[in-house]
Each structure stands twice: as C-alpha cells, then as structure tokens.
Amino acid sequence: MSDTSSGKVIQPGGTIGILGGGQLGRMLTLAGRNMGYRFVTLDPTEDAPCGQVADQIQANFDDVEAARRLAARSDVITYEFENVDAHVTNILMEESYVPQGSHLLYTTQHRLREKRAIEAAGVPVAPYAEITSEAELREAAERFGTPCVLKTATGGYDGKGQWVLRSLDEVAEAYETLSRAKTELVLEQFIHFDKELSVIAARSPRGEVKAFPAAENIHVHNILHESIVPARIPVPVQKAAEELAIRIAESLGVIGLIAVELFLTKDGGLYVNELAPRPHNSGHYTMEACRTSQFEQHVRAICNLPLGSTELITPVVMVNLLGEHIAPLHDHLAEPGFLENEQLGVSAKLHLYGKKEAKEKRKMGHINLLTDDVEKALTWIEQTGIWESK
C-alpha cells in the first residue's frame, strides 16, 4: 500500500475484501488474482460463487462482528450489490478503506435520490413523481397517461418491485400491492423507447475516467437476455451515451464502476433509467471483447492504478444462461462446432458461476459470442435452441 498526491494506491499483493459472494464477486476475484491481489468475501451462503475462488467469511450481511473481521483482513473493501446495510457500511469505513464510500450507495439505493442526482448532473430522466397516497398515484397517472410504471423507491431488481399501470382501473390495486413494501413509491412516465442501452464507466481516486462501448440490451421477462456490442445504433448516439455515463461518474464522484442504463427513443433522445455502482450483467461482454474487462477495470479503479484501455477488439453478443437453460446447454457442450462454429464464424466463451441449484430464471452463467458480425452471433443463439423457452 502506498500514498500519492492523487490518493492511496493498493499495490498487488494486498487483500481486497468483497461484501457479497455472488457471481460478480467471483469474476472480480478471478480478474484480480491475475494481477496478484488476494481476496476475502463476506456472504451468508455456504460455498458461495465468490467463496469458491476467494477466502470466505460465512455470515449475514448485517453481522457487525463479521464485518469487523472482513475489515481487519482487507487493505481495501468493495461491494458487489447495492443493498448493503448502512450500519455495516459505516463500520467498514471506520475500520478499513472503502474508496467507493457510502454516499454513492446512499444515492443509488433509493430511486428518488438517484433520479435527483442524475438530474443534478444535467442528464435527463423520464418524468417522475413521488407517490405517498392512492390519490397522488391517480393524479400522476392521469397526468402522465397510461401505460406508466409504479416502482418501490428501494429494493427490487429484474422487474421486482414494479407495476406497469395499463389503465387507471389498476391504480387502487397497484398502490395497495406496492405500498406493502413500506417504502416510498415513485411513478415514472412510460418512455416509448426504440432500444435499451447501457454504458459502464470507471473512475479512480486520481480522477481518471473511462467508459466502455455502449451495449444494446434485450430483456425477456424483465431479465437481461442479450447484450449486443457494438450496439446497432448510429455512432454519434453511441458516443453521446458514453459521454452521459462519464458525466454521471464525474458528477457523483464515483470510485470504481458505475453502470448507466438508458432508453433510446426513435427521435434519438437518451433518458437514464437506472444506475448500478458496481460491475454489471450488461458489462460481461468486456471479458473477452475488450482490451480490459470491467472486472479488471474495477480492481484498477479501487486500487488507484491507471485505468486500462476500454477499446473493443471484436464484435460480441453476451447471452445469459438462466436455470432453465443449463440442461439444454449440457446437451450441446460436447457437440463439435458448438463452442467453435467455423461455418458461422462464431467463437463461444462459456462462463458458469458455480451455483449449486439451477432454479428457473436464476442467473447461472453467460456466454460471450465473439464474431466479426453480431448478426452471426444472433443466428448462433437462435440455431442452438437453448433459449427457445425463454
């Protein structure tokens, strides 16, 4: 560990603590071990995906003593999910080095705070309203028109904690259902988007900022299915999306990664949907397709090393593997031409996360399809039949 005028540097050989032991922590560890770092994770799940490749403290996330043990063993601490207990975060910041801090977590854990922070960065979001009663919901829904989307301000992912109001007749039921979460609610005007995009940006304590190429994302049942890079959009729109992500990273003082999810409208408008202050599913394509992966970049950023090149070196499509896809995947794996399809010109790179039980809709892994034309990769996905039941 060393200090410079631009912030503390964690040298290789140091220990990185990860709050959370899922697949993001696992892939972060695999990237960081190549750079010479040691890792320890805190997670309640026995033999968690990250715990298979790092030392693991098995304990609940609100276990104060376990958090102190993580702090004592770590030169720097990061997190792989947003819903971190605030009390635990404060303890970690007091007893260890958490360059991402707590303010970004505080902002991104709450949709209303997040939207206000994005607006403060001069970046547009969909029109929204804070909802504290059924009457307010009805008034705002009338003003925005239907469809519109009611969301809980905290929690919720992959479509959870949301209700798409398709008519005013649903107002009472939607409010009654989501208000059970005992948190603030926010209503968003529905954006009739042409494409969903995301950009992963990284920023280090020394103020260096870089963005990865924008990904075009396809969701199925509110879960990411494919990320297509380069996105099938005009180059100026790609650049504009990347510039928005950099502006947000700088405005929020991000250390590490920030994933910026965007809607692109038919008239070329870009609206930020959500932020995630960590490695992101839509950035998995970087693992083989960019000069630096999002995971290596996150390690570089939190350790205050110079950031790596984000250059795309090959077109790529990332496709998620959910629980229901694992059995058909195994049926194909040994087939000649599956992982290396010379006819289509597609090379498939498989990443499985080490989860014990393949539950339906549970993210079990992903495949990066490297090619010279993303349409060939999309044809490969269709021809395998693995995702027919998606």
mmCIF file of C-alpha atoms in Angstrom:
data_model
loop_
_atom_site.group_PDB
_atom_site.id
_atom_site.type_symbol
_atom_site.label_atom_id
_atom_site.label_comp_id
_atom_site.label_asym_id
_atom_site.label_seq_id
_atom_site.Cartn_x
_atom_site.Cartn_y
_atom_site.Cartn_z
ATOM 1 C CA MET A 1 0.000 0.000 0.000
ATOM 2 C CA SER A 2 1.317 3.497 -0.787
ATOM 3 C CA ASP A 3 0.112 7.077 -0.792
ATOM 4 C CA THR A 4 0.374 9.546 -3.633
ATOM 5 C CA SER A 5 -0.893 13.086 -4.075
ATOM 6 C CA SER A 6 -3.789 11.600 -6.019
ATOM 7 C CA GLY A 7 -4.876 9.146 -3.324
ATOM 8 C CA LYS A 8 -3.919 5.840 -1.729
ATOM 9 C CA VAL A 9 -2.593 3.111 -4.027
ATOM 10 C CA ILE A 10 -3.216 -0.539 -3.124
ATOM 11 C CA GLN A 11 -0.325 -2.475 -4.601
ATOM 12 C CA PRO A 12 -0.595 -6.062 -5.901
ATOM 13 C CA GLY A 13 -0.183 -8.462 -3.006
ATOM 14 C CA GLY A 14 -2.732 -6.527 -0.978
ATOM 15 C CA THR A 15 -6.080 -8.029 0.051
ATOM 16 C CA ILE A 16 -9.360 -6.884 -1.457
ATOM 17 C CA GLY A 17 -12.442 -7.522 0.674
ATOM 18 C CA ILE A 18 -15.754 -8.024 -1.117
ATOM 19 C CA LEU A 19 -19.097 -7.501 0.568
ATOM 20 C CA GLY A 20 -21.194 -10.102 -1.241
ATOM 21 C CA GLY A 21 -20.244 -13.507 -2.579
ATOM 22 C CA GLY A 22 -22.187 -13.825 -5.829
ATOM 23 C CA GLN A 23 -21.055 -14.134 -9.420
ATOM 24 C CA LEU A 24 -19.892 -10.526 -9.704
ATOM 25 C CA GLY A 25 -17.522 -11.048 -6.783
ATOM 26 C CA ARG A 26 -16.375 -14.314 -8.310
ATOM 27 C CA MET A 27 -15.456 -12.726 -11.644
ATOM 28 C CA LEU A 28 -13.876 -9.750 -9.863
ATOM 29 C CA THR A 29 -11.703 -12.157 -7.864
ATOM 30 C CA LEU A 30 -10.649 -14.143 -10.927
ATOM 31 C CA ALA A 31 -9.573 -10.928 -12.684
ATOM 32 C CA GLY A 32 -7.804 -9.531 -9.625
ATOM 33 C CA ARG A 33 -5.918 -12.723 -8.814
ATOM 34 C CA ASN A 34 -4.229 -12.446 -12.214
ATOM 35 C CA MET A 35 -2.935 -9.061 -11.043
ATOM 36 C CA GLY A 36 -1.535 -10.510 -7.807
ATOM 37 C CA TYR A 37 -4.231 -9.484 -5.329
ATOM 38 C CA ARG A 38 -5.670 -11.654 -2.564
ATOM 39 C CA PHE A 39 -9.409 -11.729 -1.866
ATOM 40 C CA VAL A 40 -11.780 -12.365 1.020
ATOM 41 C CA THR A 41 -15.576 -12.255 0.715
ATOM 42 C CA LEU A 42 -18.397 -11.956 3.249
ATOM 43 C CA ASP A 43 -21.576 -13.805 2.326
ATOM 44 C CA PRO A 44 -24.150 -15.923 4.212
ATOM 45 C CA THR A 45 -24.327 -18.645 1.552
ATOM 46 C CA GLU A 46 -22.188 -21.714 2.142
ATOM 47 C CA ASP A 47 -19.712 -22.231 -0.720
ATOM 48 C CA ALA A 48 -20.888 -19.034 -2.424
ATOM 49 C CA PRO A 49 -19.755 -18.478 -6.035
ATOM 50 C CA CYS A 50 -17.117 -15.983 -4.902
ATOM 51 C CA GLY A 51 -16.193 -18.166 -1.915
ATOM 52 C CA GLN A 52 -15.127 -20.897 -4.331
ATOM 53 C CA VAL A 53 -12.253 -18.712 -5.572
ATOM 54 C CA ALA A 54 -11.640 -16.456 -2.530
ATOM 55 C CA ASP A 55 -11.446 -16.882 1.234
ATOM 56 C CA GLN A 56 -14.986 -16.619 2.646
ATOM 57 C CA ILE A 57 -16.372 -15.308 5.911
ATOM 58 C CA GLN A 58 -19.758 -17.001 6.083
ATOM 59 C CA ALA A 59 -22.094 -14.630 7.920
ATOM 60 C CA ASN A 60 -25.128 -12.429 7.373
ATOM 61 C CA PHE A 61 -24.554 -9.013 5.838
ATOM 62 C CA ASP A 62 -25.797 -7.269 8.989
ATOM 63 C CA ASP A 63 -23.395 -9.206 11.241
ATOM 64 C CA VAL A 64 -21.285 -6.450 12.775
ATOM 65 C CA GLU A 65 -18.551 -8.744 14.115
ATOM 66 C CA ALA A 66 -18.214 -10.458 10.726
ATOM 67 C CA ALA A 67 -17.904 -7.039 9.087
ATOM 68 C CA ARG A 68 -15.117 -6.195 11.531
ATOM 69 C CA ARG A 69 -13.328 -9.438 10.631
ATOM 70 C CA LEU A 70 -13.619 -8.530 6.939
ATOM 71 C CA ALA A 71 -12.206 -5.062 7.679
ATOM 72 C CA ALA A 72 -9.294 -6.484 9.678
ATOM 73 C CA ARG A 73 -8.252 -8.757 6.803
ATOM 74 C CA SER A 74 -8.662 -6.223 3.968
ATOM 75 C CA ASP A 75 -6.489 -3.443 2.597
ATOM 76 C CA VAL A 76 -9.443 -2.177 0.549
ATOM 77 C CA ILE A 77 -13.127 -3.135 0.541
ATOM 78 C CA THR A 78 -15.626 -3.093 -2.310
ATOM 79 C CA TYR A 79 -19.162 -4.397 -2.758
ATOM 80 C CA GLU A 80 -20.907 -6.420 -5.455
ATOM 81 C CA PHE A 81 -24.507 -5.399 -4.740
ATOM 82 C CA GLU A 82 -26.216 -2.168 -3.683
ATOM 83 C CA ASN A 83 -28.433 -3.194 -0.769
ATOM 84 C CA VAL A 84 -25.689 -3.013 1.816
ATOM 85 C CA ASP A 85 -26.691 -2.357 5.423
ATOM 86 C CA ALA A 86 -25.848 1.301 6.211
ATOM 87 C CA HIS A 87 -24.623 0.481 9.729
ATOM 88 C CA VAL A 88 -22.242 -2.162 8.400
ATOM 89 C CA THR A 89 -21.005 0.234 5.711
ATOM 90 C CA ASN A 90 -20.185 2.844 8.366
ATOM 91 C CA ILE A 91 -18.242 0.300 10.419
ATOM 92 C CA LEU A 92 -16.258 -0.794 7.371
ATOM 93 C CA MET A 93 -15.429 2.811 6.516
ATOM 94 C CA GLU A 94 -14.235 3.440 10.074
ATOM 95 C CA GLU A 95 -12.103 0.324 10.314
ATOM 96 C CA SER A 96 -10.881 -0.198 6.744
ATOM 97 C CA TYR A 97 -10.504 1.606 3.413
ATOM 98 C CA VAL A 98 -13.698 1.804 1.318
ATOM 99 C CA PRO A 99 -12.870 4.147 -1.574
ATOM 100 C CA GLN A 100 -16.388 3.890 -3.034
ATOM 101 C CA GLY A 101 -17.662 5.412 0.215
ATOM 102 C CA SER A 102 -21.234 5.355 1.460
ATOM 103 C CA HIS A 103 -22.686 8.380 -0.320
ATOM 104 C CA LEU A 104 -22.952 6.672 -3.718
ATOM 105 C CA LEU A 105 -24.635 3.686 -2.070
ATOM 106 C CA TYR A 106 -26.995 6.032 -0.224
ATOM 107 C CA THR A 107 -27.899 7.661 -3.546
ATOM 108 C CA THR A 108 -28.335 4.560 -5.698
ATOM 109 C CA GLN A 109 -30.194 2.536 -3.050
ATOM 110 C CA HIS A 110 -33.152 4.908 -3.425
ATOM 111 C CA ARG A 111 -34.777 5.645 -6.781
ATOM 112 C CA LEU A 112 -35.881 9.178 -5.899
ATOM 113 C CA ARG A 113 -32.442 10.193 -4.633
ATOM 114 C CA GLU A 114 -30.888 8.555 -7.684
ATOM 115 C CA LYS A 115 -33.109 10.442 -10.120
ATOM 116 C CA ARG A 116 -32.381 13.762 -8.425
ATOM 117 C CA ALA A 117 -28.644 13.075 -8.591
ATOM 118 C CA ILE A 118 -28.862 12.244 -12.304
ATOM 119 C CA GLU A 119 -30.787 15.461 -12.944
ATOM 120 C CA ALA A 120 -28.156 17.392 -10.961
ATOM 121 C CA ALA A 121 -25.554 16.002 -13.378
ATOM 122 C CA GLY A 122 -27.510 17.607 -16.225
ATOM 123 C CA VAL A 123 -28.653 14.272 -17.620
ATOM 124 C CA PRO A 124 -32.330 13.637 -18.500
ATOM 125 C CA VAL A 125 -34.510 11.033 -16.787
ATOM 126 C CA ALA A 126 -38.090 10.053 -17.589
ATOM 127 C CA PRO A 127 -40.660 12.378 -15.959
ATOM 128 C CA TYR A 128 -41.498 11.038 -12.488
ATOM 129 C CA ALA A 129 -43.472 11.802 -9.350
ATOM 130 C CA GLU A 130 -43.097 10.810 -5.711
ATOM 131 C CA ILE A 131 -46.178 8.895 -4.579
ATOM 132 C CA THR A 132 -47.379 8.866 -0.957
ATOM 133 C CA SER A 133 -51.083 8.070 -1.399
ATOM 134 C CA GLU A 134 -53.523 6.419 -3.761
ATOM 135 C CA ALA A 135 -54.914 9.863 -4.641
ATOM 136 C CA GLU A 136 -51.437 11.080 -5.636
ATOM 137 C CA LEU A 137 -50.957 7.979 -7.765
ATOM 138 C CA ARG A 138 -54.235 8.561 -9.567
ATOM 139 C CA GLU A 139 -53.440 12.235 -10.212
ATOM 140 C CA ALA A 140 -49.944 11.475 -11.510
ATOM 141 C CA ALA A 141 -51.150 8.577 -13.663
ATOM 142 C CA GLU A 142 -53.769 10.855 -15.222
ATOM 143 C CA ARG A 143 -51.069 13.453 -15.871
ATOM 144 C CA PHE A 144 -48.527 11.018 -17.365
ATOM 145 C CA GLY A 145 -51.066 8.850 -19.162
ATOM 146 C CA THR A 146 -51.023 5.082 -19.317
ATOM 147 C CA PRO A 147 -49.025 2.948 -19.518
ATOM 148 C CA CYS A 148 -46.832 4.262 -16.708
ATOM 149 C CA VAL A 149 -44.662 2.425 -14.180
ATOM 150 C CA LEU A 150 -45.049 2.422 -10.401
ATOM 151 C CA LYS A 151 -41.902 1.334 -8.528
ATOM 152 C CA THR A 152 -40.777 0.989 -4.950
ATOM 153 C CA ALA A 153 -38.054 3.525 -4.151
ATOM 154 C CA THR A 154 -35.850 0.868 -2.559
ATOM 155 C CA GLY A 155 -35.197 -2.799 -3.354
ATOM 156 C CA GLY A 156 -36.395 -4.513 -6.491
ATOM 157 C CA TYR A 157 -34.387 -5.857 -9.424
ATOM 158 C CA ASP A 158 -35.072 -7.876 -12.585
ATOM 159 C CA GLY A 159 -38.608 -6.445 -12.654
ATOM 160 C CA LYS A 160 -39.406 -6.974 -8.969
ATOM 161 C CA GLY A 161 -40.981 -4.099 -7.017
ATOM 162 C CA GLN A 162 -42.669 -2.724 -10.140
ATOM 163 C CA TRP A 163 -46.184 -2.451 -11.560
ATOM 164 C CA VAL A 164 -46.932 -1.331 -15.102
ATOM 165 C CA LEU A 165 -50.248 0.523 -14.951
ATOM 166 C CA ARG A 166 -52.002 -0.114 -18.231
ATOM 167 C CA SER A 167 -55.195 1.655 -17.191
ATOM 168 C CA LEU A 168 -56.437 3.864 -14.356
ATOM 169 C CA ASP A 169 -58.558 0.925 -13.196
ATOM 170 C CA GLU A 170 -55.357 -0.619 -11.770
ATOM 171 C CA VAL A 171 -54.468 2.354 -9.529
ATOM 172 C CA ALA A 172 -56.023 1.058 -6.296
ATOM 173 C CA GLU A 173 -54.627 -2.469 -6.632
ATOM 174 C CA ALA A 174 -51.171 -1.269 -7.685
ATOM 175 C CA TYR A 175 -50.913 1.159 -4.775
ATOM 176 C CA GLU A 176 -52.197 -1.367 -2.264
ATOM 177 C CA THR A 177 -49.756 -4.027 -3.505
ATOM 178 C CA LEU A 178 -46.548 -1.985 -3.705
ATOM 179 C CA SER A 179 -47.221 0.079 -0.576
ATOM 180 C CA ARG A 180 -46.847 -3.154 1.415
ATOM 181 C CA ALA A 181 -43.100 -2.724 0.946
ATOM 182 C CA LYS A 182 -43.293 0.149 3.477
ATOM 183 C CA THR A 183 -41.050 2.375 1.397
ATOM 184 C CA GLU A 184 -41.581 5.435 -0.770
ATOM 185 C CA LEU A 185 -43.063 4.901 -4.211
ATOM 186 C CA VAL A 186 -42.223 6.616 -7.473
ATOM 187 C CA LEU A 187 -44.300 6.761 -10.655
ATOM 188 C CA GLU A 188 -42.441 7.056 -13.931
ATOM 189 C CA GLN A 189 -43.856 8.161 -17.244
ATOM 190 C CA PHE A 190 -43.502 5.319 -19.719
ATOM 191 C CA ILE A 191 -40.802 6.000 -22.285
ATOM 192 C CA HIS A 192 -41.680 4.557 -25.692
ATOM 193 C CA PHE A 193 -38.113 3.563 -26.412
ATOM 194 C CA ASP A 194 -36.574 2.204 -29.572
ATOM 195 C CA LYS A 195 -33.709 0.445 -27.791
ATOM 196 C CA GLU A 196 -32.382 -0.161 -24.286
ATOM 197 C CA LEU A 197 -28.705 0.689 -23.858
ATOM 198 C CA SER A 198 -26.153 0.622 -21.076
ATOM 199 C CA VAL A 199 -22.700 2.054 -20.557
ATOM 200 C CA ILE A 200 -20.191 1.002 -17.890
ATOM 201 C CA ALA A 201 -17.884 3.822 -16.788
ATOM 202 C CA ALA A 202 -14.952 3.682 -14.389
ATOM 203 C CA ARG A 203 -13.384 6.425 -12.285
ATOM 204 C CA SER A 204 -10.354 6.273 -9.997
ATOM 205 C CA PRO A 205 -9.433 8.383 -6.943
ATOM 206 C CA ARG A 206 -6.932 10.246 -9.130
ATOM 207 C CA GLY A 207 -9.899 11.427 -11.261
ATOM 208 C CA GLU A 208 -9.199 9.346 -14.365
ATOM 209 C CA VAL A 209 -12.451 8.365 -16.114
ATOM 210 C CA LYS A 210 -13.086 5.922 -18.963
ATOM 211 C CA ALA A 211 -16.239 4.426 -20.484
ATOM 212 C CA PHE A 212 -16.702 1.086 -22.199
ATOM 213 C CA PRO A 213 -18.549 0.925 -25.532
ATOM 214 C CA ALA A 214 -22.330 1.198 -25.249
ATOM 215 C CA ALA A 215 -24.211 -2.110 -25.218
ATOM 216 C CA GLU A 216 -27.609 -2.712 -26.802
ATOM 217 C CA ASN A 217 -29.632 -4.789 -24.350
ATOM 218 C CA ILE A 218 -32.523 -7.169 -24.968
ATOM 219 C CA HIS A 219 -34.642 -8.090 -21.925
ATOM 220 C CA VAL A 220 -37.041 -11.027 -21.616
ATOM 221 C CA HIS A 221 -39.465 -11.085 -18.657
ATOM 222 C CA ASN A 222 -37.557 -8.083 -17.233
ATOM 223 C CA ILE A 223 -34.310 -10.090 -17.084
ATOM 224 C CA LEU A 224 -31.370 -9.260 -19.331
ATOM 225 C CA HIS A 225 -31.183 -11.790 -22.164
ATOM 226 C CA GLU A 226 -28.598 -10.370 -24.605
ATOM 227 C CA SER A 227 -26.081 -7.541 -24.772
ATOM 228 C CA ILE A 228 -25.034 -6.645 -28.311
ATOM 229 C CA VAL A 229 -21.803 -4.711 -28.933
ATOM 230 C CA PRO A 230 -21.326 -2.639 -30.935
ATOM 231 C CA ALA A 231 -24.886 -1.513 -30.394
ATOM 232 C CA ARG A 232 -26.908 -1.304 -33.613
ATOM 233 C CA ILE A 233 -27.248 2.467 -33.352
ATOM 234 C CA PRO A 234 -25.557 5.424 -35.074
ATOM 235 C CA VAL A 235 -22.013 6.150 -33.899
ATOM 236 C CA PRO A 236 -22.931 9.668 -32.658
ATOM 237 C CA VAL A 237 -25.592 8.113 -30.389
ATOM 238 C CA GLN A 238 -23.038 5.609 -29.062
ATOM 239 C CA LYS A 239 -20.663 8.454 -28.250
ATOM 240 C CA ALA A 240 -23.426 10.516 -26.648
ATOM 241 C CA ALA A 241 -24.386 7.601 -24.383
ATOM 242 C CA GLU A 242 -20.771 7.112 -23.327
ATOM 243 C CA GLU A 243 -20.383 10.833 -22.630
ATOM 244 C CA LEU A 244 -23.521 10.788 -20.439
ATOM 245 C CA ALA A 245 -22.041 7.942 -18.388
ATOM 246 C CA ILE A 246 -18.774 9.828 -17.921
ATOM 247 C CA ARG A 247 -20.695 12.958 -16.868
ATOM 248 C CA ILE A 248 -22.614 10.952 -14.253
ATOM 249 C CA ALA A 249 -19.430 9.275 -12.963
ATOM 250 C CA GLU A 250 -17.755 12.647 -12.531
ATOM 251 C CA SER A 251 -20.788 14.392 -11.036
ATOM 252 C CA LEU A 252 -21.386 11.624 -8.466
ATOM 253 C CA GLY A 253 -17.686 11.271 -7.617
ATOM 254 C CA VAL A 254 -17.740 7.588 -8.460
ATOM 255 C CA ILE A 255 -14.807 5.401 -7.437
ATOM 256 C CA GLY A 256 -14.857 2.063 -9.227
ATOM 257 C CA LEU A 257 -17.571 1.250 -11.769
ATOM 258 C CA ILE A 258 -20.963 2.791 -12.463
ATOM 259 C CA ALA A 259 -23.410 1.107 -14.840
ATOM 260 C CA VAL A 260 -25.776 3.529 -16.550
ATOM 261 C CA GLU A 261 -28.924 2.030 -18.082
ATOM 262 C CA LEU A 262 -30.541 4.162 -20.798
ATOM 263 C CA PHE A 263 -33.588 4.346 -23.031
ATOM 264 C CA LEU A 264 -33.082 5.480 -26.632
ATOM 265 C CA THR A 265 -36.170 6.955 -28.303
ATOM 266 C CA LYS A 266 -36.908 6.932 -32.022
ATOM 267 C CA ASP A 267 -36.008 10.620 -32.268
ATOM 268 C CA GLY A 268 -32.555 9.972 -30.780
ATOM 269 C CA GLY A 269 -33.331 11.071 -27.222
ATOM 270 C CA LEU A 270 -31.452 9.406 -24.360
ATOM 271 C CA TYR A 271 -33.019 9.006 -20.892
ATOM 272 C CA VAL A 272 -31.314 7.388 -17.933
ATOM 273 C CA ASN A 273 -33.372 4.595 -16.393
ATOM 274 C CA GLU A 274 -31.218 3.298 -13.525
ATOM 275 C CA LEU A 275 -27.699 3.284 -12.097
ATOM 276 C CA ALA A 276 -25.714 0.464 -10.502
ATOM 277 C CA PRO A 277 -22.442 1.320 -8.671
ATOM 278 C CA ARG A 278 -20.665 -1.980 -9.409
ATOM 279 C CA PRO A 279 -19.840 -4.428 -12.201
ATOM 280 C CA HIS A 280 -22.973 -5.130 -14.210
ATOM 281 C CA ASN A 281 -24.501 -8.024 -16.138
ATOM 282 C CA SER A 282 -24.504 -5.950 -19.329
ATOM 283 C CA GLY A 283 -20.742 -5.431 -18.983
ATOM 284 C CA HIS A 284 -19.850 -9.127 -19.056
ATOM 285 C CA TYR A 285 -19.142 -8.833 -22.783
ATOM 286 C CA THR A 286 -15.925 -6.970 -21.880
ATOM 287 C CA MET A 287 -14.332 -10.156 -20.509
ATOM 288 C CA GLU A 288 -13.089 -11.288 -23.930
ATOM 289 C CA ALA A 289 -14.156 -8.486 -26.259
ATOM 290 C CA CYS A 290 -12.307 -5.502 -24.749
ATOM 291 C CA ARG A 291 -8.651 -4.880 -24.013
ATOM 292 C CA THR A 292 -9.601 -4.547 -20.328
ATOM 293 C CA SER A 293 -12.566 -6.330 -18.720
ATOM 294 C CA GLN A 294 -14.983 -4.453 -16.477
ATOM 295 C CA PHE A 295 -13.710 -6.583 -13.570
ATOM 296 C CA GLU A 296 -10.041 -5.755 -14.087
ATOM 297 C CA GLN A 297 -11.047 -2.110 -14.529
ATOM 298 C CA HIS A 298 -12.905 -2.121 -11.206
ATOM 299 C CA VAL A 299 -9.831 -3.545 -9.453
ATOM 300 C CA ARG A 300 -7.640 -0.923 -11.095
ATOM 301 C CA ALA A 301 -10.024 1.857 -10.071
ATOM 302 C CA ILE A 302 -10.496 0.941 -6.403
ATOM 303 C CA CYS A 303 -6.759 0.286 -6.040
ATOM 304 C CA ASN A 304 -5.985 3.622 -7.767
ATOM 305 C CA LEU A 305 -3.929 2.111 -10.560
ATOM 306 C CA PRO A 306 -4.044 3.686 -14.029
ATOM 307 C CA LEU A 307 -7.219 2.600 -15.843
ATOM 308 C CA GLY A 308 -6.926 0.167 -18.740
ATOM 309 C CA SER A 309 -7.939 0.638 -22.356
ATOM 310 C CA THR A 310 -11.659 0.169 -22.998
ATOM 311 C CA GLU A 311 -11.171 -0.439 -26.721
ATOM 312 C CA LEU A 312 -13.464 -3.046 -28.287
ATOM 313 C CA ILE A 313 -11.286 -5.603 -30.082
ATOM 314 C CA THR A 314 -14.082 -7.759 -31.548
ATOM 315 C CA PRO A 315 -17.848 -7.553 -32.028
ATOM 316 C CA VAL A 316 -19.618 -9.632 -29.380
ATOM 317 C CA VAL A 317 -23.009 -10.765 -28.131
ATOM 318 C CA MET A 318 -23.352 -11.744 -24.478
ATOM 319 C CA VAL A 319 -26.254 -14.101 -23.764
ATOM 320 C CA ASN A 320 -27.367 -15.007 -20.251
ATOM 321 C CA LEU A 321 -27.813 -18.587 -19.068
ATOM 322 C CA LEU A 322 -30.700 -18.967 -16.611
ATOM 323 C CA GLY A 323 -31.596 -22.063 -14.622
ATOM 324 C CA GLU A 324 -33.837 -23.459 -17.343
ATOM 325 C CA HIS A 325 -31.026 -23.190 -19.913
ATOM 326 C CA ILE A 326 -28.468 -25.341 -18.085
ATOM 327 C CA ALA A 327 -29.801 -28.773 -19.062
ATOM 328 C CA PRO A 328 -30.032 -27.949 -22.796
ATOM 329 C CA LEU A 329 -26.575 -26.339 -22.574
ATOM 330 C CA HIS A 330 -25.109 -29.587 -21.246
ATOM 331 C CA ASP A 331 -26.768 -31.459 -24.114
ATOM 332 C CA HIS A 332 -24.848 -29.270 -26.582
ATOM 333 C CA LEU A 333 -21.460 -28.796 -24.919
ATOM 334 C CA ALA A 334 -19.708 -31.846 -26.337
ATOM 335 C CA GLU A 335 -21.041 -31.331 -29.871
ATOM 336 C CA PRO A 336 -18.407 -30.442 -32.498
ATOM 337 C CA GLY A 337 -18.994 -26.905 -33.737
ATOM 338 C CA PHE A 338 -20.865 -25.735 -30.649
ATOM 339 C CA LEU A 339 -18.181 -23.681 -28.922
ATOM 340 C CA GLU A 340 -16.279 -23.053 -32.166
ATOM 341 C CA ASN A 341 -18.666 -22.648 -35.097
ATOM 342 C CA GLU A 342 -16.435 -22.181 -38.113
ATOM 343 C CA GLN A 343 -19.362 -22.117 -40.512
ATOM 344 C CA LEU A 344 -20.862 -19.051 -38.842
ATOM 345 C CA GLY A 345 -17.536 -17.643 -37.700
ATOM 346 C CA VAL A 346 -18.558 -17.562 -34.019
ATOM 347 C CA SER A 347 -16.388 -18.459 -31.037
ATOM 348 C CA ALA A 348 -18.320 -19.105 -27.794
ATOM 349 C CA LYS A 349 -16.695 -18.383 -24.435
ATOM 350 C CA LEU A 350 -18.576 -20.051 -21.558
ATOM 351 C CA HIS A 351 -18.743 -18.641 -18.022
ATOM 352 C CA LEU A 352 -20.605 -20.586 -15.328
ATOM 353 C CA TYR A 353 -20.926 -19.166 -11.825
ATOM 354 C CA GLY A 354 -20.694 -22.251 -9.617
ATOM 355 C CA LYS A 355 -24.231 -22.029 -8.243
ATOM 356 C CA LYS A 356 -25.453 -25.328 -6.861
ATOM 357 C CA GLU A 357 -29.116 -25.259 -7.889
ATOM 358 C CA ALA A 358 -30.325 -24.342 -11.371
ATOM 359 C CA LYS A 359 -33.568 -22.583 -10.479
ATOM 360 C CA GLU A 360 -35.808 -21.167 -13.187
ATOM 361 C CA LYS A 361 -34.996 -17.513 -14.011
ATOM 362 C CA ARG A 362 -31.877 -17.655 -11.814
ATOM 363 C CA LYS A 363 -28.715 -16.364 -13.484
ATOM 364 C CA MET A 364 -26.367 -19.336 -13.703
ATOM 365 C CA GLY A 365 -23.838 -18.092 -16.227
ATOM 366 C CA HIS A 366 -23.354 -16.420 -19.581
ATOM 367 C CA ILE A 367 -21.752 -16.991 -22.968
ATOM 368 C CA ASN A 368 -19.756 -14.383 -24.860
ATOM 369 C CA LEU A 369 -20.044 -14.936 -28.600
ATOM 370 C CA LEU A 370 -17.065 -13.453 -30.434
ATOM 371 C CA THR A 371 -17.555 -12.796 -34.127
ATOM 372 C CA ASP A 372 -16.919 -10.316 -36.911
ATOM 373 C CA ASP A 373 -20.649 -9.542 -37.232
ATOM 374 C CA VAL A 374 -23.140 -9.535 -34.349
ATOM 375 C CA GLU A 375 -25.873 -10.848 -36.662
ATOM 376 C CA LYS A 376 -23.900 -14.125 -36.941
ATOM 377 C CA ALA A 377 -23.881 -14.414 -33.150
ATOM 378 C CA LEU A 378 -27.619 -13.780 -33.004
ATOM 379 C CA THR A 379 -28.088 -16.544 -35.600
ATOM 380 C CA TRP A 380 -25.958 -18.881 -33.416
ATOM 381 C CA ILE A 381 -28.230 -18.182 -30.434
ATOM 382 C CA GLU A 382 -31.327 -18.938 -32.494
ATOM 383 C CA GLN A 383 -29.913 -22.115 -34.022
ATOM 384 C CA THR A 384 -28.835 -23.732 -30.740
ATOM 385 C CA GLY A 385 -32.407 -23.872 -29.441
ATOM 386 C CA ILE A 386 -31.173 -23.403 -25.860
ATOM 387 C CA TRP A 387 -33.183 -20.224 -25.408
ATOM 388 C CA GLU A 388 -36.357 -21.326 -27.201
ATOM 389 C CA SER A 389 -38.280 -21.439 -23.921
ATOM 390 C CA LYS A 390 -37.094 -18.000 -22.839
#
